[in-house]
Amino acid sequence: PAGPAPPRGPPLSRRPPAAAMAEGGGSGRGLPCPGAVAALRRWEQLRRRVAAAAPWARGLLAVAAGLGLFYLVLRVPLRLRDSLAAVTVFLSTLTPKFYFALTVTSSFISGLIFVFEWWHFRKYGTSFIEQVSVSHLRPLIGGVENSPPAPAAFSAGENETSRQNMPECKVWRNPLNLFRGAEYSRYMWVTGKEPLTYYDMNLSAQDHQNFFTCDTDALRPSDTVMQKAWRERNPQARIKAAHQALELNNDCATAYVLLAEEEATTIVDAERYFKQALKAGEMIYRKSQNCHSQSPQHEAQLRRDTNVLVYVKRRLAMCARKLGRIREAVKMMRDLMKEFPVLSMLNIHENLLEALLELQAYADVQAVLAKYDDISLPKSAAICYTAALLKARAVSERFSPETASKRGLSTAEINAVEAIHRAVEFNPHVPKYLLEMKSLVLPPEHILKRGDSEAVAYAFFHLQHWKRIEGALNLLHCTWEGTFRMIPYPLEKGHLFYPYPSCTETADRELLPTFHEVSVYPQKELPFFIHFTAGLCSFSAMLALLTHQFPELMVVFAKAVSIVS
């Protein structure tokens, strides 16, 4: 049973929170703190007196607070003025030697920055200071980088169409590339300069592995050795491996190809090796044709043997062209194009065009252009500029800028000018080489269409054909710059072709040797920091010169500037 109820005590008193906090020390735990209690009591007394005071007393307190705040505001400028006075006194005690050393040091440092900025811009096409500030400093200060917008959700058909319409910086094998041993190596022996870049030679090594190797090479010891030879970086190791392959199999066509390209020091020696490669390649090709349908491995072997045979016949035709047997070279090229019409991507017609121009068979050149200068086929500088050359040939002999400005252009002259404009829009780097405004170098083994590498390769072989036609270069000189007036902004808008790609400069710098000055289109403006550092260096150098020549006058000028500041 429950016990009796407890006795009722006096009711609990309710205290204000402030009193409770005062008694509990402000924390509600432990004994009250005497100091805190006394401070709270004084603050309560002051608040009550201010509330009970007259309005004039409250205004006086507000004025006193404002004067205190005003003193605090003026305190910093007063100290700054004292600091400026101290600096003025310090500057007045400096000697002219100090000012001269200061200006020389600042000029030297700004000059170093200017030289580094110029070198970085010439090599990479950007300002180093601007690149660092955008990529590193801007995120630190809260800036937002200019990132490309996220792609919208397109359908599969629209996406494929946009990919087809987007121009790509694709590297192509140069159809007129020279021989390494007979031409590139001889240039290096004479000049001491490497004509080929590592990137270009690496692309050639990849081409050789794709053209001259297949999955069935492990079945033949000689092909196994050559498969390793194409991967070697050292030329002497490749040549040694080719000789080892010939010791294992005297009919190894790819071994003869490697020796013709790299060991032969003359075109005659290269042609001799290629004839041996042709004899071995034809025999292997006939064997592959008989059994290509037996398995996928045999089909891959037939493709490899076809590539070897086409490559050998093409290089034999180029040897005949270089040795002066031009008609023989033309016949070999025509036969090759008829025998393997599906291999048009190798651009054998460009070799044929150059040989026909050397024969001055302009009617045959026009027939080749009628077949390959089609809207559905990829263009090249050889196609566009050869078409312009044929149209210029009809009017260049009688063309005169003064006469044309008086009477106007005829229909044939208009057609020639439009053809030149079309060619210049496709590759704007070529005219400077044809007009000998830029020096030529040996063309690389790979080219970038519409780039400087393609312009070098075209002008290296076709400059003589433009010189042979009287007045052709004069017509080109008078009209090629007019192309840029039709294209207000080449990077965003094209006229007859796609807009000029912006990636050509980077690829051309990797394809062309370092001693060649790469042509850039459109020309980039100098960054702001190059102008700034150049101006700062010049201004500091001028001050240093004036301080050295007129020390007393410059000291007075410096003191006057410090006093005014």
Coordinates of C-alpha atoms in Angstrom, one line a residue:
P1 CA 0.0 0.0 0.0
A2 CA 1.1 3.5 -0.8
G3 CA 2.5 5.5 2.1
P4 CA 1.2 8.8 3.5
A5 CA 1.6 11.9 1.3
P6 CA 4.6 14.1 2.0
P7 CA 4.0 17.4 3.9
R8 CA 3.4 20.4 1.8
G9 CA 6.1 23.1 2.0
P10 CA 6.1 26.8 1.2
P11 CA 5.7 27.5 -2.5
L12 CA 8.8 27.9 -4.7
S13 CA 9.7 31.5 -5.5
R14 CA 10.2 32.5 -9.2
R15 CA 13.4 34.5 -9.8
P16 CA 14.5 36.5 -12.9
P17 CA 17.0 34.8 -15.2
A18 CA 19.6 37.5 -14.5
A19 CA 19.5 36.9 -10.8
A20 CA 19.8 33.1 -11.4
M21 CA 22.8 33.6 -13.6
A22 CA 24.3 35.9 -11.1
E23 CA 23.9 33.4 -8.3
G24 CA 25.2 30.6 -10.4
G25 CA 28.2 32.4 -11.9
G26 CA 26.6 32.7 -15.4
S27 CA 27.0 29.0 -16.1
G28 CA 24.3 27.4 -14.0
R29 CA 27.0 25.1 -12.5
G30 CA 28.9 25.3 -9.3
L31 CA 29.2 28.3 -6.9
P32 CA 28.5 31.8 -8.0
C33 CA 31.5 34.0 -9.0
P34 CA 31.7 37.2 -6.9
G35 CA 33.5 39.2 -9.7
A36 CA 30.8 38.4 -12.3
V37 CA 28.1 39.3 -9.9
A38 CA 29.6 42.7 -9.1
A39 CA 30.1 43.5 -12.9
L40 CA 26.6 42.6 -13.7
R41 CA 25.3 44.8 -10.9
R42 CA 27.3 47.8 -12.1
W43 CA 26.1 47.4 -15.7
E44 CA 22.5 47.3 -14.5
Q45 CA 23.0 50.4 -12.4
L46 CA 24.6 52.3 -15.4
R47 CA 21.9 51.3 -17.7
R48 CA 19.2 52.5 -15.3
R49 CA 20.9 55.9 -14.8
V50 CA 21.2 56.5 -18.6
A51 CA 17.6 55.5 -19.1
A52 CA 16.6 57.9 -16.4
A53 CA 18.9 60.8 -17.5
A54 CA 17.8 63.8 -19.4
P55 CA 17.9 63.9 -23.2
W56 CA 20.8 66.4 -23.2
A57 CA 23.0 64.0 -21.2
R58 CA 22.3 61.3 -23.8
G59 CA 23.2 63.6 -26.6
L60 CA 26.5 64.5 -24.9
L61 CA 27.3 60.8 -24.6
A62 CA 26.6 60.4 -28.4
V63 CA 28.9 63.3 -29.2
A64 CA 31.6 61.8 -27.1
A65 CA 31.2 58.4 -28.9
G66 CA 31.3 60.1 -32.3
L67 CA 34.5 62.0 -31.5
G68 CA 36.2 58.8 -30.4
L69 CA 35.2 57.1 -33.6
F70 CA 36.5 60.1 -35.6
Y71 CA 39.8 59.9 -33.9
L72 CA 40.1 56.2 -34.7
V73 CA 39.3 56.9 -38.4
L74 CA 42.0 59.7 -38.6
R75 CA 44.6 57.8 -36.7
V76 CA 45.6 55.6 -39.7
P77 CA 46.1 58.5 -42.3
L78 CA 48.1 60.4 -39.7
R79 CA 50.4 57.4 -39.3
L80 CA 50.6 57.0 -43.1
R81 CA 51.6 60.7 -43.4
D82 CA 54.3 60.1 -40.8
S83 CA 55.5 57.1 -42.8
L84 CA 55.6 59.1 -46.1
A85 CA 57.6 61.8 -44.3
A86 CA 60.0 59.2 -43.2
V87 CA 60.3 57.8 -46.7
T88 CA 60.9 61.3 -48.1
V89 CA 63.7 61.8 -45.6
F90 CA 65.2 58.5 -46.5
L91 CA 65.1 59.2 -50.2
S92 CA 66.7 62.6 -49.7
T93 CA 69.7 60.9 -48.2
L94 CA 70.3 58.5 -51.2
T95 CA 73.2 59.1 -53.6
P96 CA 73.1 59.0 -57.4
K97 CA 74.9 55.6 -57.4
F98 CA 71.9 54.1 -55.7
Y99 CA 69.5 55.3 -58.3
F100 CA 71.8 54.2 -61.1
A101 CA 72.1 50.7 -59.5
L102 CA 68.3 50.5 -59.0
T103 CA 67.5 51.4 -62.6
V104 CA 70.1 49.1 -64.1
T105 CA 68.9 46.2 -61.9
S106 CA 65.2 46.8 -62.8
S107 CA 66.1 47.1 -66.5
F108 CA 68.1 43.8 -66.4
I109 CA 65.4 41.9 -64.6
S110 CA 62.6 43.1 -67.0
G111 CA 64.9 42.4 -69.9
L112 CA 65.3 38.8 -68.7
I113 CA 61.5 38.4 -68.4
F114 CA 61.0 39.9 -71.9
V115 CA 63.5 37.5 -73.4
F116 CA 61.9 34.5 -71.7
E117 CA 58.4 35.6 -72.7
W118 CA 59.5 36.1 -76.3
W119 CA 61.2 32.6 -76.4
H120 CA 58.1 31.0 -74.9
F121 CA 55.8 32.7 -77.4
R122 CA 57.9 31.7 -80.3
K123 CA 58.1 28.0 -79.2
Y124 CA 54.7 27.4 -77.8
G125 CA 52.6 30.3 -79.2
T126 CA 51.3 31.5 -75.8
S127 CA 52.4 33.9 -73.1
F128 CA 54.0 32.1 -70.1
I129 CA 52.7 34.8 -67.6
E130 CA 49.3 34.7 -69.1
Q131 CA 49.2 30.9 -69.1
V132 CA 50.3 30.7 -65.4
S133 CA 47.9 33.4 -64.3
V134 CA 44.9 31.7 -66.0
S135 CA 45.7 28.1 -65.0
H136 CA 47.0 28.6 -61.5
L137 CA 46.3 32.1 -60.1
R138 CA 42.8 32.5 -61.4
P139 CA 41.3 29.5 -59.5
L140 CA 43.0 30.8 -56.3
I141 CA 41.3 34.2 -56.4
G142 CA 37.9 32.6 -57.2
G143 CA 37.8 33.0 -60.9
V144 CA 36.0 30.6 -63.2
E145 CA 37.8 29.0 -66.0
N146 CA 36.4 29.2 -69.5
S147 CA 35.4 25.6 -69.9
P148 CA 33.6 24.5 -73.0
P149 CA 29.9 24.0 -72.6
A150 CA 28.5 20.6 -72.1
P151 CA 27.4 18.9 -75.3
A152 CA 23.7 18.8 -75.8
A153 CA 21.9 15.5 -76.2
F154 CA 21.8 14.9 -79.9
S155 CA 20.4 12.0 -81.8
A156 CA 22.8 9.4 -83.3
G157 CA 22.3 10.8 -86.8
E158 CA 22.9 14.4 -85.9
N159 CA 26.0 13.4 -83.9
E160 CA 27.4 11.5 -86.8
T161 CA 26.7 14.4 -89.2
S162 CA 28.5 16.8 -86.8
R163 CA 31.5 14.5 -86.7
Q164 CA 31.7 14.4 -90.5
N165 CA 31.4 18.2 -90.8
M166 CA 34.2 18.8 -88.2
P167 CA 37.6 19.1 -89.9
E168 CA 40.3 17.0 -88.3
C169 CA 44.1 17.5 -88.2
K170 CA 44.9 14.1 -89.7
V171 CA 48.5 13.4 -90.6
W172 CA 49.0 11.8 -94.0
R173 CA 52.0 10.0 -95.5
N174 CA 53.9 12.2 -97.9
P175 CA 53.4 10.7 -101.4
L176 CA 56.6 12.2 -102.6
N177 CA 58.8 11.4 -99.5
L178 CA 62.5 11.1 -100.1
F179 CA 64.8 8.2 -99.5
R180 CA 66.4 8.1 -96.0
G181 CA 69.8 6.7 -97.0
A182 CA 70.2 8.4 -100.4
E183 CA 68.7 11.8 -99.6
Y184 CA 67.9 12.5 -95.9
S185 CA 71.2 11.0 -94.6
R186 CA 73.3 12.7 -97.2
Y187 CA 71.8 16.1 -96.2
M188 CA 72.7 15.3 -92.5
W189 CA 76.2 14.4 -93.5
V190 CA 76.7 17.6 -95.4
T191 CA 75.0 20.1 -93.1
G192 CA 75.1 18.3 -89.7
K193 CA 71.4 19.0 -89.2
E194 CA 68.8 16.3 -88.7
P195 CA 66.1 16.7 -91.4
L196 CA 63.6 14.4 -89.8
T197 CA 62.0 14.7 -86.4
Y198 CA 61.5 11.8 -83.9
Y199 CA 57.8 12.2 -84.2
D200 CA 57.9 11.9 -88.0
M201 CA 60.2 8.8 -87.9
N202 CA 58.0 7.2 -85.3
L203 CA 55.0 7.6 -87.6
S204 CA 57.0 6.0 -90.4
A205 CA 57.8 3.0 -88.1
Q206 CA 54.2 2.6 -87.4
D207 CA 53.4 2.7 -91.1
H208 CA 56.0 0.0 -91.8
Q209 CA 54.6 -2.3 -89.1
N210 CA 51.1 -1.9 -90.5
F211 CA 52.1 -2.3 -94.2
F212 CA 54.8 -5.0 -94.0
T213 CA 53.8 -7.3 -91.1
C214 CA 50.9 -9.7 -90.4
D215 CA 49.9 -12.4 -88.0
T216 CA 51.5 -15.2 -90.0
D217 CA 55.0 -13.8 -89.7
A218 CA 55.8 -16.2 -86.9
L219 CA 55.6 -19.1 -89.4
R220 CA 58.6 -17.8 -91.3
P221 CA 61.9 -17.0 -89.5
S222 CA 62.9 -14.3 -92.0
D223 CA 59.6 -12.4 -91.5
T224 CA 59.9 -12.8 -87.7
V225 CA 63.3 -11.1 -87.9
M226 CA 61.9 -8.3 -90.0
Q227 CA 59.0 -7.8 -87.7
K228 CA 61.5 -7.0 -85.0
A229 CA 63.6 -4.9 -87.4
W230 CA 60.7 -2.5 -88.1
R231 CA 60.5 -1.8 -84.3
E232 CA 64.2 -1.0 -83.9
R233 CA 65.0 2.7 -83.3
N234 CA 68.7 2.4 -84.3
P235 CA 69.2 2.5 -88.1
Q236 CA 72.2 0.3 -87.9
A237 CA 70.3 -2.3 -85.9
R238 CA 67.6 -2.3 -88.6
I239 CA 70.1 -2.7 -91.4
K240 CA 71.8 -5.6 -89.5
A241 CA 68.5 -7.3 -89.0
A242 CA 67.6 -7.0 -92.7
H243 CA 70.9 -8.8 -93.6
Q244 CA 70.1 -11.5 -91.1
A245 CA 66.7 -12.0 -92.7
L246 CA 68.3 -12.3 -96.1
E247 CA 70.6 -15.0 -94.7
L248 CA 67.6 -16.9 -93.6
N249 CA 65.6 -16.3 -96.8
N250 CA 67.1 -14.8 -99.9
D251 CA 63.6 -13.9 -101.2
C252 CA 62.6 -11.7 -98.3
A253 CA 61.1 -8.7 -100.1
T254 CA 60.7 -6.5 -97.0
A255 CA 64.4 -6.9 -96.2
Y256 CA 65.3 -5.6 -99.6
V257 CA 62.8 -2.7 -99.0
L258 CA 64.6 -1.7 -95.8
L259 CA 68.0 -1.9 -97.3
A260 CA 66.8 0.3 -100.3
E261 CA 65.4 2.9 -98.0
E262 CA 68.2 3.1 -95.4
E263 CA 71.4 1.5 -96.5
A264 CA 71.6 2.6 -100.2
T265 CA 73.5 5.9 -100.4
T266 CA 72.5 6.7 -104.0
I267 CA 69.3 6.4 -106.0
V268 CA 71.0 3.8 -108.3
D269 CA 71.7 1.6 -105.3
A270 CA 68.2 2.0 -104.0
E271 CA 66.7 1.1 -107.4
R272 CA 68.9 -2.1 -107.5
Y273 CA 67.5 -3.1 -104.1
F274 CA 64.0 -2.4 -105.1
K275 CA 64.3 -4.5 -108.3
Q276 CA 65.3 -7.4 -106.1
A277 CA 62.4 -6.7 -103.8
L278 CA 60.1 -6.6 -106.8
K279 CA 61.2 -10.0 -108.0
A280 CA 60.7 -11.6 -104.6
G281 CA 57.5 -9.7 -103.9
E282 CA 55.8 -10.8 -107.1
M283 CA 56.6 -14.4 -106.4
I284 CA 55.2 -14.2 -102.9
Y285 CA 52.2 -12.3 -104.1
R286 CA 51.3 -15.0 -106.6
K287 CA 51.5 -17.7 -103.9
S288 CA 49.3 -15.7 -101.6
Q289 CA 46.7 -15.2 -104.4
N290 CA 46.4 -19.0 -104.8
C291 CA 45.6 -19.7 -101.1
H292 CA 44.1 -16.5 -99.8
S293 CA 40.6 -18.0 -99.4
Q294 CA 41.7 -20.8 -97.2
S295 CA 41.6 -18.9 -93.9
P296 CA 41.5 -15.4 -92.4
Q297 CA 45.3 -15.6 -91.8
H298 CA 45.9 -16.2 -95.5
E299 CA 43.8 -13.2 -96.3
A300 CA 45.8 -11.0 -94.0
Q301 CA 49.0 -12.4 -95.6
L302 CA 47.6 -11.5 -99.1
R303 CA 46.9 -7.9 -97.9
R304 CA 50.4 -7.6 -96.5
D305 CA 52.0 -9.0 -99.8
T306 CA 49.8 -6.6 -101.8
N307 CA 51.0 -3.6 -99.7
V308 CA 54.6 -4.7 -100.3
L309 CA 54.2 -5.1 -104.0
V310 CA 52.4 -1.7 -104.4
Y311 CA 55.1 0.0 -102.3
V312 CA 58.0 -1.5 -104.3
K313 CA 56.5 -0.6 -107.7
R314 CA 55.8 3.0 -106.5
R315 CA 59.3 3.5 -105.2
L316 CA 60.7 2.1 -108.5
A317 CA 58.7 4.6 -110.4
M318 CA 60.0 7.4 -108.2
C319 CA 63.6 6.1 -108.8
A320 CA 63.0 6.3 -112.5
R321 CA 61.7 9.8 -112.1
K322 CA 64.7 10.9 -110.1
L323 CA 67.1 9.4 -112.6
G324 CA 65.5 11.2 -115.5
R325 CA 63.5 8.3 -117.1
I326 CA 60.3 10.3 -116.8
R327 CA 58.2 8.5 -119.4
E328 CA 59.1 5.2 -117.9
A329 CA 58.0 6.5 -114.5
V330 CA 54.7 7.8 -115.9
K331 CA 54.0 4.4 -117.5
M332 CA 54.8 2.5 -114.2
M333 CA 52.5 4.8 -112.3
R334 CA 49.6 4.5 -114.8
D335 CA 50.0 0.7 -114.7
L336 CA 50.0 0.7 -110.9
M337 CA 46.8 2.8 -110.7
K338 CA 45.1 0.4 -113.2
E339 CA 46.2 -2.7 -111.4
F340 CA 45.2 -1.6 -107.9
P341 CA 42.4 1.0 -108.3
V342 CA 41.2 0.5 -104.8
L343 CA 44.4 1.9 -103.3
S344 CA 43.6 5.5 -104.2
M345 CA 44.2 6.5 -100.6
L346 CA 47.9 6.2 -101.3
N347 CA 47.7 9.3 -103.5
I348 CA 49.7 7.8 -106.4
H349 CA 48.0 10.3 -108.7
E350 CA 50.1 13.1 -107.0
N351 CA 53.3 11.3 -108.2
L352 CA 51.7 11.1 -111.6
L353 CA 50.8 14.8 -111.7
E354 CA 54.4 15.8 -110.8
A355 CA 55.9 13.6 -113.5
L356 CA 53.4 14.8 -116.2
L357 CA 54.2 18.4 -115.3
E358 CA 57.9 17.7 -115.7
L359 CA 57.0 16.3 -119.2
Q360 CA 54.9 19.5 -119.8
A361 CA 52.1 17.2 -120.8
Y362 CA 49.4 19.7 -119.6
A363 CA 46.5 17.9 -121.4
D364 CA 47.3 14.7 -119.5
V365 CA 47.5 16.8 -116.3
Q366 CA 44.1 18.2 -117.0
A367 CA 42.7 14.7 -117.5
V368 CA 44.1 13.5 -114.2
L369 CA 42.6 16.6 -112.5
A370 CA 39.2 15.9 -114.0
K371 CA 39.2 12.6 -112.3
Y372 CA 40.6 13.4 -108.9
D373 CA 39.6 17.1 -108.4
D374 CA 36.1 16.0 -107.4
I375 CA 33.9 17.3 -104.6
S376 CA 33.6 13.9 -103.1
L377 CA 37.3 13.2 -102.9
P378 CA 39.7 14.7 -100.4
K379 CA 41.7 17.7 -101.6
S380 CA 45.3 18.5 -101.4
A381 CA 47.7 21.3 -102.2
A382 CA 48.9 19.4 -105.2
I383 CA 45.4 19.2 -106.6
C384 CA 44.4 22.8 -105.9
Y385 CA 47.6 24.5 -106.9
T386 CA 48.0 22.4 -110.1
A387 CA 44.5 23.4 -111.2
A388 CA 45.4 27.0 -110.5
L389 CA 48.7 26.6 -112.5
L390 CA 46.9 25.3 -115.5
K391 CA 44.4 28.2 -115.5
A392 CA 47.2 30.7 -114.9
R393 CA 49.1 29.2 -117.8
A394 CA 46.4 30.4 -120.2
V395 CA 46.7 34.1 -119.3
S396 CA 49.9 34.6 -117.3
E397 CA 52.1 35.3 -120.3
R398 CA 50.1 38.4 -121.3
F399 CA 49.0 39.5 -117.8
S400 CA 49.9 42.9 -116.6
P401 CA 48.5 44.5 -113.4
E402 CA 48.5 48.0 -114.9
T403 CA 46.6 46.9 -118.0
A404 CA 44.1 44.8 -115.9
S405 CA 43.4 47.8 -113.7
K406 CA 42.5 49.9 -116.7
R407 CA 40.4 47.6 -118.8
G408 CA 39.4 45.1 -116.2
L409 CA 39.8 41.3 -116.0
S410 CA 38.8 39.0 -118.9
T411 CA 36.8 35.8 -118.3
A412 CA 39.9 33.7 -118.5
E413 CA 41.8 36.0 -116.1
I414 CA 38.8 35.9 -113.6
N415 CA 38.9 32.1 -113.8
A416 CA 42.6 32.0 -113.1
V417 CA 42.3 34.4 -110.2
E418 CA 39.4 32.4 -108.7
A419 CA 41.5 29.2 -109.0
I420 CA 44.4 30.9 -107.2
H421 CA 42.0 32.2 -104.5
R422 CA 40.7 28.6 -104.1
A423 CA 44.2 27.2 -103.7
V424 CA 45.3 29.8 -101.3
E425 CA 42.2 29.3 -99.1
F426 CA 43.0 25.6 -99.0
N427 CA 46.6 26.1 -98.0
P428 CA 47.7 29.7 -97.3
H429 CA 51.3 28.7 -96.6
V430 CA 52.3 27.7 -100.2
P431 CA 52.6 31.2 -101.9
K432 CA 55.4 32.3 -99.6
Y433 CA 57.5 29.3 -100.7
L434 CA 56.6 29.6 -104.4
L435 CA 57.5 33.3 -104.3
E436 CA 60.7 32.5 -102.4
M437 CA 59.7 34.7 -99.5
K438 CA 60.5 31.8 -97.1
S439 CA 63.4 29.3 -97.3
L440 CA 62.7 25.7 -98.1
V441 CA 63.8 22.6 -96.2
L442 CA 63.6 18.9 -97.1
P443 CA 60.0 17.8 -96.9
P444 CA 59.1 15.5 -94.0
E445 CA 57.9 11.9 -94.5
H446 CA 54.4 12.9 -93.2
I447 CA 52.4 16.0 -93.9
L448 CA 49.4 17.7 -92.5
K449 CA 46.9 18.8 -95.1
R450 CA 46.4 22.6 -95.2
G451 CA 49.5 22.9 -92.9
D452 CA 53.0 24.2 -93.4
S453 CA 54.4 20.7 -93.8
E454 CA 52.2 20.2 -96.9
A455 CA 53.3 23.6 -98.2
V456 CA 56.9 22.7 -97.9
A457 CA 56.4 19.3 -99.6
Y458 CA 54.5 20.8 -102.5
A459 CA 56.8 23.7 -103.1
F460 CA 59.9 21.5 -102.9
F461 CA 58.8 19.5 -106.0
H462 CA 56.6 22.0 -107.8
L463 CA 58.4 25.3 -107.6
Q464 CA 60.3 24.4 -110.9
H465 CA 57.0 23.9 -112.7
W466 CA 55.7 27.3 -111.7
K467 CA 59.0 28.9 -112.8
R468 CA 58.8 27.1 -116.2
I469 CA 55.5 28.9 -117.1
E470 CA 56.3 32.5 -117.9
G471 CA 54.3 35.0 -115.8
A472 CA 52.7 32.4 -113.5
L473 CA 54.5 33.5 -110.4
N474 CA 53.8 37.2 -111.3
L475 CA 50.1 36.4 -111.5
L476 CA 50.3 34.6 -108.1
H477 CA 52.2 37.5 -106.6
C478 CA 49.6 40.0 -107.7
T479 CA 46.5 38.1 -106.6
W480 CA 47.1 35.6 -103.8
E481 CA 46.7 38.1 -100.9
G482 CA 43.2 39.0 -102.2
T483 CA 42.0 35.6 -100.8
F484 CA 42.0 36.9 -97.3
R485 CA 39.6 39.7 -98.1
M486 CA 37.0 37.1 -98.9
I487 CA 37.5 35.4 -95.6
P488 CA 36.9 38.0 -92.8
Y489 CA 37.7 35.5 -90.0
P490 CA 39.3 32.3 -91.2
L491 CA 39.0 30.5 -87.9
E492 CA 35.3 30.8 -87.8
K493 CA 34.2 31.1 -91.4
G494 CA 35.3 29.4 -94.6
H495 CA 34.4 30.3 -98.2
L496 CA 35.0 27.2 -100.4
F497 CA 36.3 24.8 -97.8
Y498 CA 35.8 24.1 -94.1
P499 CA 37.1 26.8 -91.7
Y500 CA 40.8 26.6 -91.4
P501 CA 41.7 24.3 -88.5
S502 CA 43.4 25.7 -85.5
C503 CA 45.5 22.6 -84.7
T504 CA 47.9 22.8 -87.6
E505 CA 50.6 24.8 -85.9
T506 CA 51.2 22.2 -83.1
A507 CA 51.3 19.3 -85.6
D508 CA 53.6 21.1 -88.0
R509 CA 56.1 21.9 -85.2
E510 CA 56.3 18.2 -84.5
L511 CA 56.7 17.2 -88.2
L512 CA 59.2 19.9 -89.3
P513 CA 62.8 20.2 -88.0
T514 CA 63.5 22.7 -85.2
F515 CA 65.7 24.9 -87.4
H516 CA 62.8 25.6 -89.7
E517 CA 60.6 28.6 -88.9
V518 CA 57.1 27.2 -89.0
S519 CA 54.6 29.3 -90.9
V520 CA 51.5 30.2 -88.8
Y521 CA 48.1 31.1 -90.2
P522 CA 46.4 33.3 -89.1
Q523 CA 49.2 35.3 -87.6
K524 CA 49.0 35.5 -83.8
E525 CA 49.2 38.9 -82.2
L526 CA 51.9 39.4 -79.6
P527 CA 50.6 38.9 -76.0
F528 CA 50.1 41.9 -73.7
F529 CA 52.9 40.9 -71.4
I530 CA 55.5 41.0 -74.1
H531 CA 54.6 44.6 -74.9
F532 CA 54.5 45.4 -71.2
T533 CA 57.9 43.8 -70.4
A534 CA 59.5 45.4 -73.5
G535 CA 58.2 48.8 -72.4
L536 CA 59.3 48.3 -68.8
C537 CA 62.8 47.2 -69.9
S538 CA 63.1 50.2 -72.3
F539 CA 61.9 52.7 -69.7
S540 CA 64.2 51.3 -67.0
A541 CA 67.2 51.4 -69.4
M542 CA 66.4 55.0 -70.3
L543 CA 66.3 56.0 -66.7
A544 CA 69.6 54.2 -66.0
L545 CA 71.2 56.0 -69.0
L546 CA 69.9 59.4 -67.8
T547 CA 71.0 58.7 -64.2
H548 CA 74.5 57.8 -65.5
Q549 CA 74.8 60.9 -67.7
F550 CA 73.0 63.4 -65.4
P551 CA 73.3 62.1 -61.8
E552 CA 72.6 65.3 -59.9
L553 CA 69.6 66.3 -62.1
M554 CA 68.0 62.8 -61.7
V555 CA 68.5 62.9 -57.9
V556 CA 66.6 66.3 -57.8
F557 CA 63.9 64.8 -60.0
A558 CA 63.6 61.7 -57.7
K559 CA 63.3 64.0 -54.7
A560 CA 60.7 66.1 -56.4
V561 CA 58.7 63.1 -57.3
S562 CA 58.9 61.8 -53.7
I563 CA 57.8 65.1 -52.3
V564 CA 54.8 65.4 -54.7
S565 CA 53.8 61.8 -53.9

